[in-house]
């Protein structure tokens, strides 16, 4: 039996994978906490800590709520930690904040050129994010890779949430690939577990997000510094 894996499609996480997490999201997390605290500065600090971010250093704990949660999960956690809003009201405010934060996003590399290169080699390409679909599409347009994507899934696209396998299976349905032909690339364990739960051929961890080699080693086949090293592990 030929055990060599032939990867024909790549499904990327967005935040911490295509976008540099610290540069793109730490400022947004401060704003998120201000909004969730309705302007109460002491409460905002409490909410950041509850979400997994140190309010002084900006350090975000791997796989914490702010590192890995989708909007509903973050809103739920903030309300549990003392935010005065209802979960639904806060979810709406946070989705609005996130969609408008694409203007602040800092990419890991020239994403237009990066996706063009993979597209030219024949790979099917997609993005699966815990952010909302609108934010993903705006990011893809802003950085010039929307034309190379065969598939986009946010937490609100109907494929379920990470680490469920649905976003990978949706990518397979959209491209005609089998899960073993797909590489899943992400900065959190929920990305890697989503890949493993779907039977993906390869899981690749990157260190441009909130994870560390220690936190990501168990669920990844490869751990690389950033996506520019991806082709060295695709075979
Ligand atoms: Mg991520």
mmCIF file of C-alpha atoms and ligand atoms in Angstrom:
data_model
loop_
_atom_site.group_PDB
_atom_site.id
_atom_site.type_symbol
_atom_site.label_atom_id
_atom_site.label_comp_id
_atom_site.label_asym_id
_atom_site.label_seq_id
_atom_site.Cartn_x
_atom_site.Cartn_y
_atom_site.Cartn_z
ATOM 1 C CA UNK A 1 0.000 0.000 0.000
ATOM 2 C CA UNK A 2 1.247 3.433 -0.875
ATOM 3 C CA UNK A 3 1.269 5.364 2.379
ATOM 4 C CA UNK A 4 2.599 8.593 0.898
ATOM 5 C CA UNK A 5 0.082 11.355 1.355
ATOM 6 C CA UNK A 6 -0.747 13.469 -1.639
ATOM 7 C CA UNK A 7 -2.061 16.800 -0.465
ATOM 8 C CA UNK A 8 -4.231 18.554 -3.053
ATOM 9 C CA UNK A 9 -6.092 21.055 -0.888
ATOM 10 C CA UNK A 10 -5.144 23.374 1.969
ATOM 11 C CA UNK A 11 -7.582 24.755 4.527
ATOM 12 C CA UNK A 12 -6.222 27.706 6.497
ATOM 13 C CA UNK A 13 -7.306 29.203 9.769
ATOM 14 C CA UNK A 14 -7.313 33.032 9.584
ATOM 15 C CA UNK A 15 -6.304 34.688 12.851
ATOM 16 C CA UNK A 16 -2.848 33.770 14.066
ATOM 17 C CA UNK A 17 -2.257 31.855 10.834
ATOM 18 C CA UNK A 18 -2.765 34.230 7.876
ATOM 19 C CA UNK A 19 -2.848 37.264 10.175
ATOM 20 C CA UNK A 20 -0.263 37.929 12.878
ATOM 21 C CA UNK A 21 -2.261 37.459 16.094
ATOM 22 C CA UNK A 22 -0.345 39.819 18.391
ATOM 23 C CA UNK A 23 -0.281 42.699 15.898
ATOM 24 C CA UNK A 24 -3.839 42.196 14.636
ATOM 25 C CA UNK A 25 -5.872 41.040 17.628
ATOM 26 C CA UNK A 26 -4.349 42.284 20.873
ATOM 27 C CA UNK A 27 -5.568 45.868 20.158
ATOM 28 C CA UNK A 28 -9.005 44.493 19.237
ATOM 29 C CA UNK A 29 -9.161 42.495 22.491
ATOM 30 C CA UNK A 30 -8.698 45.705 24.515
ATOM 31 C CA UNK A 31 -11.565 47.302 22.584
ATOM 32 C CA UNK A 32 -13.672 44.130 22.936
ATOM 33 C CA UNK A 33 -13.254 44.275 26.722
ATOM 34 C CA UNK A 34 -14.123 47.999 26.833
ATOM 35 C CA UNK A 35 -17.314 47.292 24.876
ATOM 36 C CA UNK A 36 -18.250 44.221 26.950
ATOM 37 C CA UNK A 37 -17.648 46.209 30.172
ATOM 38 C CA UNK A 38 -19.787 49.091 28.887
ATOM 39 C CA UNK A 39 -16.909 51.478 29.582
ATOM 40 C CA UNK A 40 -16.113 50.284 33.138
ATOM 41 C CA UNK A 41 -12.281 50.107 33.129
ATOM 42 C CA UNK A 42 -11.929 47.824 36.155
ATOM 43 C CA UNK A 43 -14.493 45.419 34.735
ATOM 44 C CA UNK A 44 -12.721 45.518 31.354
ATOM 45 C CA UNK A 45 -9.528 44.261 33.032
ATOM 46 C CA UNK A 46 -11.487 41.501 34.779
ATOM 47 C CA UNK A 47 -13.028 40.456 31.462
ATOM 48 C CA UNK A 48 -9.634 40.344 29.709
ATOM 49 C CA UNK A 49 -8.250 38.095 32.449
ATOM 50 C CA UNK A 50 -11.347 35.880 32.224
ATOM 51 C CA UNK A 51 -10.767 35.617 28.465
ATOM 52 C CA UNK A 52 -7.144 34.582 28.877
ATOM 53 C CA UNK A 53 -5.285 37.863 28.192
ATOM 54 C CA UNK A 54 -2.971 39.699 30.578
ATOM 55 C CA UNK A 55 -4.253 43.328 30.492
ATOM 56 C CA UNK A 56 -0.746 44.713 31.154
ATOM 57 C CA UNK A 57 1.479 42.654 28.850
ATOM 58 C CA UNK A 58 -1.084 41.695 26.202
ATOM 59 C CA UNK A 59 0.017 38.048 26.481
ATOM 60 C CA UNK A 60 -2.774 35.663 25.447
ATOM 61 C CA UNK A 61 -2.828 32.120 26.871
ATOM 62 C CA UNK A 62 -2.798 29.326 24.238
ATOM 63 C CA UNK A 63 -6.260 27.879 23.504
ATOM 64 C CA UNK A 64 -7.953 30.392 25.828
ATOM 65 C CA UNK A 65 -11.338 31.958 25.081
ATOM 66 C CA UNK A 66 -9.852 35.026 23.372
ATOM 67 C CA UNK A 67 -7.277 32.905 21.526
ATOM 68 C CA UNK A 68 -9.708 30.361 20.178
ATOM 69 C CA UNK A 69 -13.338 31.259 20.827
ATOM 70 C CA UNK A 70 -15.918 32.204 18.233
ATOM 71 C CA UNK A 71 -18.094 35.268 18.802
ATOM 72 C CA UNK A 72 -20.875 33.384 20.593
ATOM 73 C CA UNK A 73 -18.387 31.633 22.893
ATOM 74 C CA UNK A 74 -16.590 34.904 23.683
ATOM 75 C CA UNK A 75 -19.875 36.746 24.348
ATOM 76 C CA UNK A 76 -21.045 33.914 26.603
ATOM 77 C CA UNK A 77 -17.770 33.932 28.553
ATOM 78 C CA UNK A 78 -17.821 37.726 28.962
ATOM 79 C CA UNK A 79 -21.412 37.684 30.268
ATOM 80 C CA UNK A 80 -20.514 34.902 32.723
ATOM 81 C CA UNK A 81 -17.549 36.995 33.892
ATOM 82 C CA UNK A 82 -19.725 40.053 34.580
ATOM 83 C CA UNK A 83 -20.543 41.865 31.333
ATOM 84 C CA UNK A 84 -23.907 43.614 31.826
ATOM 85 C CA UNK A 85 -25.255 42.723 28.360
ATOM 86 C CA UNK A 86 -27.246 39.712 27.206
ATOM 87 C CA UNK A 87 -25.218 37.167 25.229
ATOM 88 C CA UNK A 88 -27.118 37.973 22.020
ATOM 89 C CA UNK A 89 -26.737 41.754 22.402
ATOM 90 C CA UNK A 90 -23.015 41.382 23.084
ATOM 91 C CA UNK A 91 -22.547 38.915 20.187
ATOM 92 C CA UNK A 92 -24.001 41.521 17.836
ATOM 93 C CA UNK A 93 -21.691 44.264 19.159
ATOM 94 C CA UNK A 94 -18.639 41.993 18.922
ATOM 95 C CA UNK A 95 -19.412 40.759 15.395
ATOM 96 C CA UNK A 96 -19.689 44.412 14.352
ATOM 97 C CA UNK A 97 -16.340 45.185 16.028
ATOM 98 C CA UNK A 98 -14.648 42.171 14.378
ATOM 99 C CA UNK A 99 -15.968 42.959 10.903
ATOM 100 C CA UNK A 100 -14.680 46.526 11.256
ATOM 101 C CA UNK A 101 -11.320 45.372 12.601
ATOM 102 C CA UNK A 102 -10.175 43.887 9.286
ATOM 103 C CA UNK A 103 -8.792 47.369 8.549
ATOM 104 C CA UNK A 104 -6.315 46.903 11.444
ATOM 105 C CA UNK A 105 -5.201 43.410 10.459
ATOM 106 C CA UNK A 106 -1.505 42.736 9.863
ATOM 107 C CA UNK A 107 -0.751 39.780 7.549
ATOM 108 C CA UNK A 108 2.041 37.290 8.220
ATOM 109 C CA UNK A 109 3.345 37.687 4.658
ATOM 110 C CA UNK A 110 2.229 39.084 1.274
ATOM 111 C CA UNK A 111 -0.948 36.992 1.203
ATOM 112 C CA UNK A 112 -1.827 37.850 -2.403
ATOM 113 C CA UNK A 113 1.517 36.497 -3.633
ATOM 114 C CA UNK A 114 1.404 33.568 -1.198
ATOM 115 C CA UNK A 115 -2.004 32.348 -2.390
ATOM 116 C CA UNK A 116 -1.148 33.038 -6.037
ATOM 117 C CA UNK A 117 1.864 30.735 -5.677
ATOM 118 C CA UNK A 118 -0.158 27.873 -4.189
ATOM 119 C CA UNK A 119 -2.926 28.390 -6.742
ATOM 120 C CA UNK A 120 -0.381 28.203 -9.588
ATOM 121 C CA UNK A 121 0.740 24.810 -8.243
ATOM 122 C CA UNK A 122 -2.838 23.545 -8.484
ATOM 123 C CA UNK A 123 -3.808 23.435 -4.814
ATOM 124 C CA UNK A 124 -7.453 23.942 -3.859
ATOM 125 C CA UNK A 125 -7.538 26.630 -1.184
ATOM 126 C CA UNK A 126 -9.919 27.591 1.599
ATOM 127 C CA UNK A 127 -10.247 29.487 4.859
ATOM 128 C CA UNK A 128 -12.022 28.120 7.953
ATOM 129 C CA UNK A 129 -12.287 30.578 10.810
ATOM 130 C CA UNK A 130 -14.110 31.026 14.098
ATOM 131 C CA UNK A 131 -14.670 34.630 12.989
ATOM 132 C CA UNK A 132 -17.792 35.477 10.971
ATOM 133 C CA UNK A 133 -17.847 34.861 7.213
ATOM 134 C CA UNK A 134 -18.118 38.544 6.349
ATOM 135 C CA UNK A 135 -14.847 39.287 8.171
ATOM 136 C CA UNK A 136 -13.072 36.473 6.317
ATOM 137 C CA UNK A 137 -14.261 37.713 2.914
ATOM 138 C CA UNK A 138 -13.269 41.306 3.724
ATOM 139 C CA UNK A 139 -9.815 40.144 4.796
ATOM 140 C CA UNK A 140 -9.393 38.110 1.595
ATOM 141 C CA UNK A 141 -10.438 41.067 -0.543
ATOM 142 C CA UNK A 142 -8.256 43.549 1.318
ATOM 143 C CA UNK A 143 -5.110 41.414 0.971
ATOM 144 C CA UNK A 144 -5.837 40.344 -2.613
ATOM 145 C CA UNK A 145 -6.393 36.595 -2.280
ATOM 146 C CA UNK A 146 -10.189 36.381 -2.603
ATOM 147 C CA UNK A 147 -9.809 35.261 -6.232
ATOM 148 C CA UNK A 148 -7.815 32.166 -5.195
ATOM 149 C CA UNK A 149 -10.263 30.780 -2.623
ATOM 150 C CA UNK A 150 -12.522 27.855 -3.462
ATOM 151 C CA UNK A 151 -14.177 27.908 -0.062
ATOM 152 C CA UNK A 152 -14.797 30.159 2.942
ATOM 153 C CA UNK A 153 -16.355 29.055 6.240
ATOM 154 C CA UNK A 154 -16.980 31.173 9.316
ATOM 155 C CA UNK A 155 -18.661 30.129 12.553
ATOM 156 C CA UNK A 156 -21.904 31.431 11.028
ATOM 157 C CA UNK A 157 -21.652 29.644 7.637
ATOM 158 C CA UNK A 158 -23.562 26.527 8.660
ATOM 159 C CA UNK A 159 -20.673 24.004 8.838
ATOM 160 C CA UNK A 160 -20.546 23.902 12.647
ATOM 161 C CA UNK A 161 -17.697 25.150 14.811
ATOM 162 C CA UNK A 162 -14.165 24.000 15.588
ATOM 163 C CA UNK A 163 -13.063 21.396 16.591
ATOM 164 C CA UNK A 164 -16.019 19.661 14.907
ATOM 165 C CA UNK A 165 -15.067 18.275 11.467
ATOM 166 C CA UNK A 166 -17.798 20.139 9.514
ATOM 167 C CA UNK A 167 -15.690 22.960 8.039
ATOM 168 C CA UNK A 168 -13.202 20.433 6.598
ATOM 169 C CA UNK A 169 -15.977 18.248 5.222
ATOM 170 C CA UNK A 170 -17.571 21.339 3.682
ATOM 171 C CA UNK A 171 -14.231 22.142 2.005
ATOM 172 C CA UNK A 172 -14.136 18.577 0.629
ATOM 173 C CA UNK A 173 -17.695 18.875 -0.677
ATOM 174 C CA UNK A 174 -16.854 22.210 -2.348
ATOM 175 C CA UNK A 175 -13.670 20.917 -4.009
ATOM 176 C CA UNK A 176 -14.345 17.222 -4.637
ATOM 177 C CA UNK A 177 -11.373 16.201 -2.494
ATOM 178 C CA UNK A 178 -11.242 13.443 0.138
ATOM 179 C CA UNK A 179 -10.212 14.438 3.687
ATOM 180 C CA UNK A 180 -6.906 12.519 3.355
ATOM 181 C CA UNK A 181 -5.967 14.876 0.493
ATOM 182 C CA UNK A 182 -6.419 17.953 2.695
ATOM 183 C CA UNK A 183 -3.910 19.773 4.905
ATOM 184 C CA UNK A 184 -5.307 21.842 7.780
ATOM 185 C CA UNK A 185 -3.119 24.752 8.908
ATOM 186 C CA UNK A 186 -3.731 26.636 12.160
ATOM 187 C CA UNK A 187 -2.340 28.188 15.326
ATOM 188 C CA UNK A 188 -4.686 26.572 17.857
ATOM 189 C CA UNK A 189 -5.450 23.055 18.960
ATOM 190 C CA UNK A 190 -9.064 23.454 17.848
ATOM 191 C CA UNK A 191 -7.803 23.845 14.239
ATOM 192 C CA UNK A 192 -5.644 20.733 14.499
ATOM 193 C CA UNK A 193 -8.343 18.712 16.276
ATOM 194 C CA UNK A 194 -10.840 19.754 13.599
ATOM 195 C CA UNK A 195 -8.418 18.334 11.029
ATOM 196 C CA UNK A 196 -7.901 15.092 12.931
ATOM 197 C CA UNK A 197 -11.652 14.706 13.593
ATOM 198 C CA UNK A 198 -12.290 15.020 9.846
ATOM 199 C CA UNK A 199 -9.538 12.566 8.893
ATOM 200 C CA UNK A 200 -7.389 15.237 7.226
ATOM 201 C CA UNK A 201 -4.189 13.961 5.611
ATOM 202 C CA UNK A 202 -1.977 16.499 7.342
ATOM 203 C CA UNK A 203 -2.213 18.917 10.266
ATOM 204 C CA UNK A 204 0.271 21.787 10.355
ATOM 205 C CA UNK A 205 0.725 24.141 13.309
ATOM 206 C CA UNK A 206 2.122 27.667 12.925
ATOM 207 C CA UNK A 207 3.677 29.856 15.623
ATOM 208 C CA UNK A 208 2.276 33.246 14.496
ATOM 209 C CA UNK A 209 -0.684 32.944 16.859
ATOM 210 C CA UNK A 210 -1.165 32.139 20.505
ATOM 211 C CA UNK A 211 0.205 28.591 20.512
ATOM 212 C CA UNK A 212 3.674 27.294 21.361
ATOM 213 C CA UNK A 213 5.593 24.207 20.145
ATOM 214 C CA UNK A 214 4.667 22.629 23.495
ATOM 215 C CA UNK A 215 0.942 23.391 23.252
ATOM 216 C CA UNK A 216 0.700 22.347 19.586
ATOM 217 C CA UNK A 217 2.957 19.308 19.261
ATOM 218 C CA UNK A 218 0.472 16.582 20.220
ATOM 219 C CA UNK A 219 -2.119 17.345 17.528
ATOM 220 C CA UNK A 220 0.155 18.448 14.663
ATOM 221 C CA UNK A 221 2.154 16.439 12.121
ATOM 222 C CA UNK A 222 4.428 19.454 11.647
ATOM 223 C CA UNK A 223 5.022 22.677 13.577
ATOM 224 C CA UNK A 224 6.505 25.520 11.490
ATOM 225 C CA UNK A 225 7.399 29.132 12.292
ATOM 226 C CA UNK A 226 4.888 30.579 9.832
ATOM 227 C CA UNK A 227 3.004 29.808 6.596
ATOM 228 C CA UNK A 228 5.945 30.795 4.390
ATOM 229 C CA UNK A 229 7.533 27.458 5.390
ATOM 230 C CA UNK A 230 4.452 25.466 4.413
ATOM 231 C CA UNK A 231 5.730 24.057 1.123
ATOM 232 C CA UNK A 232 8.636 22.353 2.903
ATOM 233 C CA UNK A 233 6.157 20.064 4.701
ATOM 234 C CA UNK A 234 3.617 19.477 1.913
ATOM 235 C CA UNK A 235 5.865 16.912 0.197
HETATM 236 MG MG1 LIG B 1 -6.343 31.060 14.901
#
